[in-house]
Amino acid sequence: MVAHLSVREEVFPLARTFRISRGARTEARVVVCEIEEEGLIGRGECVPYARYGETVDDVVAAIAAIGPAIAGGLRREGLAHAMRPGAARNAVDCALWDLEAKRTGRRAWELAGLAPPEPLVTAFTLAVDTPEAMAKAAAAARMPLLKLKLTGDGQDAERIASVRAAAPEARLIVDANESLTIDSLDRLAPTLADARVELLEQPLPAEGDEVLRGRDFGVPVGADEFVHDTATLARLVGLYSVVNIKLDKTGGLTEALRLKANAERLGFRIMVGCMVGSSLAMAPAHLVAQGAAFVDLDGPLWLARDRDHGLRYEGGLVHPPMPALWG
């Protein structure tokens, strides 16, 4: 049995501009890995992210370079030793899970020893805009869980208050994408409490987050940019109470499941997030998100079009993937 690996870039136009503190985008550039063996094809998708020094070209090259090892019998058990954590390994790892599911006739959740997945309430992201525009988007969304993007530009308190007024019953989480300072965070804390915000995600630049140790801002603080795989977890104890697991950071489903188990043992609550990508990228993350305190898998809702057999979203719920999509 010889497995053949192929890789390609795909571009998905967005239905509307996605803007965070680091910039804006109008399309999602993803990389798809396919591994074919005896007529069966396993697929995985990743989203290279510049914040971590990744480019589409570099990720495509890294995936192509592992092709001979895959043909020689390398499987996901050995992938962690052959590729570093990140987007490239994610696509390969998830393609191997999908291929194994097809080869064995068992669902990926069965292979992972998990219970059958259930629908999950996912956050719906409100991209950075004026307070008025974000409030309008919140009211129009009619979602049970909203995630506000912040910028540290002095309007964040107004953004939070405006969204809370427009969606009084919704649960709220906020994501600063490293844009705040410790002083601006102190000033923002009363607004977070008044708005009943349930999670503040990565408020400070990851390299300067040590100042969070021992501080209480009246809202749980989550790590995103500084938690990648299990090796990055230990130093977060005492800084954060929530960790955001993304497969493009962990390097795939295999390490994401390991990271989740280790984080829970250390007392962290779990958030499972995503980059802006298609349902193929969300499908394996949906397995990791089972039982998580916070789920943020709304990437396909930003696309002008999704893949065939995409995840089903309804009323704030995201349903498990069908076999025709992945796993």
CSV table of C-alpha atoms in Angstrom, one decimal:
chain,number,residue,atom,x,y,z
A,1,MET,CA,0.0,0.0,0.0
A,2,VAL,CA,1.6,3.3,-1.2
A,3,ALA,CA,-0.1,6.5,-0.1
A,4,HIS,CA,0.2,9.5,-2.4
A,5,LEU,CA,0.0,13.0,-1.0
A,6,SER,CA,-1.1,16.1,-2.9
A,7,VAL,CA,-1.5,19.7,-1.8
A,8,ARG,CA,-3.1,22.8,-3.1
A,9,GLU,CA,-4.2,26.3,-2.2
A,10,GLU,CA,-7.9,27.2,-2.4
A,11,VAL,CA,-9.5,30.7,-2.0
A,12,PHE,CA,-12.9,31.3,-0.5
A,13,PRO,CA,-14.3,34.9,-0.9
A,14,LEU,CA,-15.9,36.2,2.3
A,15,ALA,CA,-19.5,37.4,2.4
A,16,ARG,CA,-18.3,40.5,4.3
A,17,THR,CA,-15.0,42.0,5.5
A,18,PHE,CA,-13.5,40.3,8.5
A,19,ARG,CA,-11.6,42.8,10.6
A,20,ILE,CA,-9.6,42.4,13.8
A,21,SER,CA,-7.0,44.5,15.6
A,22,ARG,CA,-4.2,43.3,13.3
A,23,GLY,CA,-6.0,44.0,10.0
A,24,ALA,CA,-8.8,43.0,7.7
A,25,ARG,CA,-9.4,40.4,5.0
A,26,THR,CA,-12.0,39.8,2.3
A,27,GLU,CA,-11.1,36.2,1.4
A,28,ALA,CA,-9.9,33.0,3.2
A,29,ARG,CA,-6.8,31.5,1.7
A,30,VAL,CA,-6.7,27.8,2.8
A,31,VAL,CA,-4.4,24.9,2.0
A,32,VAL,CA,-5.9,21.4,1.4
A,33,CYS,CA,-3.9,18.2,1.8
A,34,GLU,CA,-5.2,15.0,0.2
A,35,ILE,CA,-3.7,11.6,0.8
A,36,GLU,CA,-4.8,8.8,-1.5
A,37,GLU,CA,-4.4,5.1,-0.8
A,38,GLU,CA,-6.0,2.2,-2.7
A,39,GLY,CA,-8.7,4.5,-4.2
A,40,LEU,CA,-9.6,6.2,-0.9
A,41,ILE,CA,-8.8,9.9,-0.2
A,42,GLY,CA,-8.4,11.5,3.1
A,43,ARG,CA,-8.6,15.3,3.3
A,44,GLY,CA,-7.4,18.0,5.7
A,45,GLU,CA,-7.6,21.7,5.6
A,46,CYS,CA,-5.4,24.4,7.3
A,47,VAL,CA,-5.3,28.2,7.3
A,48,PRO,CA,-1.7,29.6,7.4
A,49,TYR,CA,-1.5,32.5,9.8
A,50,ALA,CA,1.0,35.4,9.5
A,51,ARG,CA,0.9,36.0,13.3
A,52,TYR,CA,2.9,32.7,13.6
A,53,GLY,CA,5.2,33.4,10.7
A,54,GLU,CA,3.3,31.2,8.3
A,55,THR,CA,2.6,31.9,4.6
A,56,VAL,CA,0.6,29.9,2.1
A,57,ASP,CA,3.7,29.1,0.0
A,58,ASP,CA,5.7,27.9,3.0
A,59,VAL,CA,2.9,25.7,4.3
A,60,VAL,CA,2.3,24.2,0.8
A,61,ALA,CA,6.1,23.5,0.6
A,62,ALA,CA,6.1,21.9,4.1
A,63,ILE,CA,3.2,19.6,3.2
A,64,ALA,CA,4.7,18.6,-0.1
A,65,ALA,CA,8.0,17.8,1.6
A,66,ILE,CA,6.4,15.2,3.9
A,67,GLY,CA,4.9,13.4,0.9
A,68,PRO,CA,7.8,10.9,0.5
A,69,ALA,CA,7.6,10.0,4.2
A,70,ILE,CA,3.8,9.4,3.9
A,71,ALA,CA,4.4,7.2,0.8
A,72,GLY,CA,7.0,5.3,2.9
A,73,GLY,CA,4.5,4.5,5.6
A,74,LEU,CA,4.6,7.5,8.0
A,75,ARG,CA,1.3,7.8,9.8
A,76,ARG,CA,-0.1,10.2,12.4
A,77,GLU,CA,1.5,8.5,15.3
A,78,GLY,CA,4.9,9.6,14.0
A,79,LEU,CA,3.9,12.9,12.5
A,80,ALA,CA,4.7,14.9,15.6
A,81,HIS,CA,8.4,13.9,15.2
A,82,ALA,CA,8.5,14.7,11.5
A,83,MET,CA,6.7,18.1,11.4
A,84,ARG,CA,6.6,21.0,13.8
A,85,PRO,CA,3.2,22.2,15.3
A,86,GLY,CA,1.3,24.5,13.0
A,87,ALA,CA,-0.9,24.7,10.0
A,88,ALA,CA,1.0,22.4,7.7
A,89,ARG,CA,1.0,19.5,10.2
A,90,ASN,CA,-2.7,20.1,10.9
A,91,ALA,CA,-3.7,19.5,7.3
A,92,VAL,CA,-1.6,16.3,7.0
A,93,ASP,CA,-2.8,15.0,10.4
A,94,CYS,CA,-6.4,15.6,9.7
A,95,ALA,CA,-6.1,14.0,6.2
A,96,LEU,CA,-4.6,10.9,7.9
A,97,TRP,CA,-7.5,10.7,10.3
A,98,ASP,CA,-10.0,11.0,7.4
A,99,LEU,CA,-8.1,8.4,5.5
A,100,GLU,CA,-8.1,6.0,8.4
A,101,ALA,CA,-11.8,6.5,8.9
A,102,LYS,CA,-12.5,5.6,5.3
A,103,ARG,CA,-10.1,2.7,5.3
A,104,THR,CA,-11.6,1.1,8.5
A,105,GLY,CA,-15.3,2.1,7.9
A,106,ARG,CA,-15.4,3.7,11.4
A,107,ARG,CA,-16.0,7.4,12.2
A,108,ALA,CA,-13.1,9.5,13.4
A,109,TRP,CA,-14.7,9.9,16.8
A,110,GLU,CA,-14.8,6.1,17.2
A,111,LEU,CA,-11.1,5.9,16.3
A,112,ALA,CA,-10.3,8.5,18.9
A,113,GLY,CA,-12.3,6.7,21.6
A,114,LEU,CA,-14.8,9.5,21.9
A,115,ALA,CA,-18.6,9.5,22.5
A,116,PRO,CA,-20.8,10.3,19.4
A,117,PRO,CA,-20.5,14.0,18.9
A,118,GLU,CA,-23.5,16.3,19.6
A,119,PRO,CA,-24.5,19.7,18.2
A,120,LEU,CA,-22.8,22.6,19.9
A,121,VAL,CA,-23.6,26.2,20.5
A,122,THR,CA,-21.0,28.2,18.7
A,123,ALA,CA,-20.0,31.8,19.1
A,124,PHE,CA,-20.8,34.2,16.3
A,125,THR,CA,-18.0,36.7,15.8
A,126,LEU,CA,-18.7,40.5,15.5
A,127,ALA,CA,-15.7,41.9,13.6
A,128,VAL,CA,-14.2,45.2,14.6
A,129,ASP,CA,-16.3,48.2,13.5
A,130,THR,CA,-17.9,51.2,15.1
A,131,PRO,CA,-19.9,50.6,18.3
A,132,GLU,CA,-23.1,51.4,16.4
A,133,ALA,CA,-22.3,49.0,13.5
A,134,MET,CA,-21.4,46.2,15.9
A,135,ALA,CA,-24.6,46.7,17.9
A,136,LYS,CA,-26.6,46.5,14.6
A,137,ALA,CA,-24.8,43.3,13.7
A,138,ALA,CA,-25.4,41.9,17.1
A,139,ALA,CA,-29.2,42.6,16.9
A,140,ALA,CA,-29.4,41.2,13.4
A,141,ALA,CA,-27.4,38.0,14.3
A,142,ARG,CA,-29.9,36.9,16.9
A,143,MET,CA,-27.3,34.4,18.2
A,144,PRO,CA,-27.2,33.0,21.7
A,145,LEU,CA,-23.4,33.5,22.0
A,146,LEU,CA,-21.6,36.5,20.6
A,147,LYS,CA,-17.8,37.1,20.4
A,148,LEU,CA,-16.8,40.8,20.1
A,149,LYS,CA,-13.4,41.7,18.6
A,150,LEU,CA,-11.7,44.6,20.3
A,151,THR,CA,-8.9,46.9,19.2
A,152,GLY,CA,-7.5,48.9,22.1
A,153,ASP,CA,-8.3,52.1,20.3
A,154,GLY,CA,-10.3,53.7,23.1
A,155,GLN,CA,-13.8,52.7,21.8
A,156,ASP,CA,-13.8,49.2,23.3
A,157,ALA,CA,-16.0,50.0,26.3
A,158,GLU,CA,-18.5,51.6,24.1
A,159,ARG,CA,-18.5,48.6,21.7
A,160,ILE,CA,-19.2,46.3,24.6
A,161,ALA,CA,-21.9,48.4,26.1
A,162,SER,CA,-23.6,48.9,22.7
A,163,VAL,CA,-23.6,45.2,21.9
A,164,ARG,CA,-24.9,44.3,25.3
A,165,ALA,CA,-27.8,46.8,24.9
A,166,ALA,CA,-28.6,45.5,21.4
A,167,ALA,CA,-28.5,41.8,22.5
A,168,PRO,CA,-29.5,41.8,26.2
A,169,GLU,CA,-30.1,38.1,26.4
A,170,ALA,CA,-27.0,36.9,24.5
A,171,ARG,CA,-23.9,35.4,26.2
A,172,LEU,CA,-20.9,37.6,25.5
A,173,ILE,CA,-17.2,36.8,25.1
A,174,VAL,CA,-14.6,39.4,23.9
A,175,ASP,CA,-11.3,38.9,22.1
A,176,ALA,CA,-8.7,41.6,22.1
A,177,ASN,CA,-6.1,39.8,19.9
A,178,GLU,CA,-3.3,41.1,22.1
A,179,SER,CA,-4.4,44.8,21.5
A,180,LEU,CA,-4.7,46.0,25.1
A,181,THR,CA,-2.2,47.2,27.7
A,182,ILE,CA,-2.5,46.4,31.4
A,183,ASP,CA,-3.7,50.0,32.1
A,184,SER,CA,-6.4,49.8,29.4
A,185,LEU,CA,-7.4,46.4,30.7
A,186,ASP,CA,-7.8,47.9,34.2
A,187,ARG,CA,-10.0,50.6,32.8
A,188,LEU,CA,-12.1,48.2,30.8
A,189,ALA,CA,-12.7,45.7,33.7
A,190,PRO,CA,-15.8,47.5,35.1
A,191,THR,CA,-17.4,47.5,31.6
A,192,LEU,CA,-16.7,43.8,31.2
A,193,ALA,CA,-18.4,43.1,34.6
A,194,ASP,CA,-21.4,45.4,33.8
A,195,ALA,CA,-22.0,43.7,30.5
A,196,ARG,CA,-21.8,40.2,32.1
A,197,VAL,CA,-18.9,39.2,29.8
A,198,GLU,CA,-18.1,35.5,30.3
A,199,LEU,CA,-14.6,35.4,28.8
A,200,LEU,CA,-11.8,37.9,27.9
A,201,GLU,CA,-9.6,36.3,25.3
A,202,GLN,CA,-5.9,37.2,25.0
A,203,PRO,CA,-6.0,40.8,26.2
A,204,LEU,CA,-2.3,41.5,26.2
A,205,PRO,CA,0.6,40.8,23.8
A,206,ALA,CA,1.5,37.2,24.5
A,207,GLU,CA,5.1,38.0,25.2
A,208,GLY,CA,4.1,40.5,27.9
A,209,ASP,CA,1.4,38.5,29.6
A,210,GLU,CA,3.4,37.8,32.8
A,211,VAL,CA,1.8,40.9,34.4
A,212,LEU,CA,-1.5,39.0,34.5
A,213,ARG,CA,-0.1,36.6,37.2
A,214,GLY,CA,-2.1,37.0,40.4
A,215,ARG,CA,-4.5,39.6,39.0
A,216,ASP,CA,-8.3,39.4,39.1
A,217,PHE,CA,-10.2,41.4,36.5
A,218,GLY,CA,-13.6,40.1,37.5
A,219,VAL,CA,-13.9,38.0,34.3
A,220,PRO,CA,-12.1,34.8,33.2
A,221,VAL,CA,-9.1,35.5,31.0
A,222,GLY,CA,-8.2,33.1,28.2
A,223,ALA,CA,-5.0,32.4,26.4
A,224,ASP,CA,-5.0,32.1,22.6
A,225,GLU,CA,-1.9,33.4,20.8
A,226,PHE,CA,0.4,31.9,23.5
A,227,VAL,CA,-1.0,28.4,23.7
A,228,HIS,CA,-0.1,26.2,20.8
A,229,ASP,CA,0.5,22.6,21.9
A,230,THR,CA,1.1,20.7,25.1
A,231,ALA,CA,4.6,22.0,25.5
A,232,THR,CA,3.4,25.6,25.8
A,233,LEU,CA,0.8,24.8,28.5
A,234,ALA,CA,2.7,24.7,31.8
A,235,ARG,CA,3.7,28.4,32.0
A,236,LEU,CA,0.1,29.5,31.6
A,237,VAL,CA,-0.9,28.2,35.0
A,238,GLY,CA,-1.6,31.2,37.2
A,239,LEU,CA,-1.9,33.5,34.2
A,240,TYR,CA,-5.1,32.3,32.5
A,241,SER,CA,-8.1,30.2,33.5
A,242,VAL,CA,-9.1,29.2,29.9
A,243,VAL,CA,-7.1,28.0,26.9
A,244,ASN,CA,-8.2,28.3,23.3
A,245,ILE,CA,-7.3,25.2,21.3
A,246,LYS,CA,-7.1,25.7,17.6
A,247,LEU,CA,-5.9,22.8,15.3
A,248,ASP,CA,-3.9,25.2,13.2
A,249,LYS,CA,-1.8,25.9,16.3
A,250,THR,CA,-1.6,22.4,17.7
A,251,GLY,CA,-0.7,20.8,14.4
A,252,GLY,CA,-3.8,18.7,14.0
A,253,LEU,CA,-6.5,16.7,15.8
A,254,THR,CA,-4.0,14.3,17.4
A,255,GLU,CA,-2.2,17.0,19.4
A,256,ALA,CA,-5.4,18.9,20.0
A,257,LEU,CA,-6.9,16.0,21.9
A,258,ARG,CA,-3.7,15.6,23.9
A,259,LEU,CA,-3.6,19.3,24.7
A,260,LYS,CA,-7.3,19.3,25.8
A,261,ALA,CA,-6.7,16.3,28.2
A,262,ASN,CA,-3.6,17.9,29.7
A,263,ALA,CA,-5.2,21.3,30.1
A,264,GLU,CA,-8.2,19.8,31.9
A,265,ARG,CA,-5.9,18.0,34.2
A,266,LEU,CA,-4.2,21.3,35.1
A,267,GLY,CA,-7.6,22.9,35.8
A,268,PHE,CA,-8.1,25.0,32.7
A,269,ARG,CA,-11.5,25.4,31.1
A,270,ILE,CA,-11.5,24.7,27.4
A,271,MET,CA,-12.3,26.9,24.4
A,272,VAL,CA,-12.1,25.5,20.9
A,273,GLY,CA,-11.6,28.1,18.2
A,274,CYS,CA,-10.8,28.4,14.5
A,275,MET,CA,-9.3,30.5,11.8
A,276,VAL,CA,-11.6,31.7,9.0
A,277,GLY,CA,-11.9,28.6,6.8
A,278,SER,CA,-14.3,26.1,5.4
A,279,SER,CA,-16.3,23.4,7.0
A,280,LEU,CA,-13.5,20.9,6.2
A,281,ALA,CA,-11.3,22.8,8.8
A,282,MET,CA,-14.1,22.9,11.4
A,283,ALA,CA,-15.0,19.2,11.2
A,284,PRO,CA,-12.2,17.7,13.3
A,285,ALA,CA,-12.3,20.7,15.6
A,286,HIS,CA,-16.0,19.8,16.3
A,287,LEU,CA,-14.8,16.6,17.9
A,288,VAL,CA,-12.3,18.5,20.2
A,289,ALA,CA,-15.1,21.0,21.1
A,290,GLN,CA,-17.3,18.3,22.7
A,291,GLY,CA,-17.8,19.3,26.3
A,292,ALA,CA,-15.8,22.6,26.0
A,293,ALA,CA,-16.9,25.6,28.0
A,294,PHE,CA,-16.7,27.9,24.9
A,295,VAL,CA,-17.0,26.9,21.2
A,296,ASP,CA,-16.0,29.3,18.4
A,297,LEU,CA,-16.4,27.4,15.1
A,298,ASP,CA,-18.2,30.0,13.0
A,299,GLY,CA,-15.6,30.3,10.3
A,300,PRO,CA,-17.9,29.0,7.5
A,301,LEU,CA,-20.5,31.6,8.4
A,302,TRP,CA,-18.1,34.2,7.0
A,303,LEU,CA,-17.7,32.6,3.6
A,304,ALA,CA,-19.7,33.6,0.6
A,305,ARG,CA,-19.9,29.9,-0.2
A,306,ASP,CA,-18.9,26.8,1.8
A,307,ARG,CA,-17.9,23.3,0.6
A,308,ASP,CA,-20.4,20.7,-0.5
A,309,HIS,CA,-21.7,18.7,2.5
A,310,GLY,CA,-20.6,21.5,4.8
A,311,LEU,CA,-21.5,21.7,8.5
A,312,ARG,CA,-25.1,22.5,9.3
A,313,TYR,CA,-25.6,25.7,11.2
A,314,GLU,CA,-29.0,26.6,12.7
A,315,GLY,CA,-30.1,28.8,15.5
A,316,GLY,CA,-26.6,29.2,17.0
A,317,LEU,CA,-25.9,25.4,16.8
A,318,VAL,CA,-23.3,23.7,14.7
A,319,HIS,CA,-24.0,20.1,13.9
A,320,PRO,CA,-21.4,17.3,13.6
A,321,PRO,CA,-19.9,16.6,10.2
A,322,MET,CA,-21.3,14.1,7.8
A,323,PRO,CA,-19.0,11.4,6.5
A,324,ALA,CA,-19.1,12.9,3.1
A,325,LEU,CA,-17.3,15.9,4.5
A,326,TRP,CA,-14.7,14.4,6.8
A,327,GLY,CA,-14.1,11.6,9.3
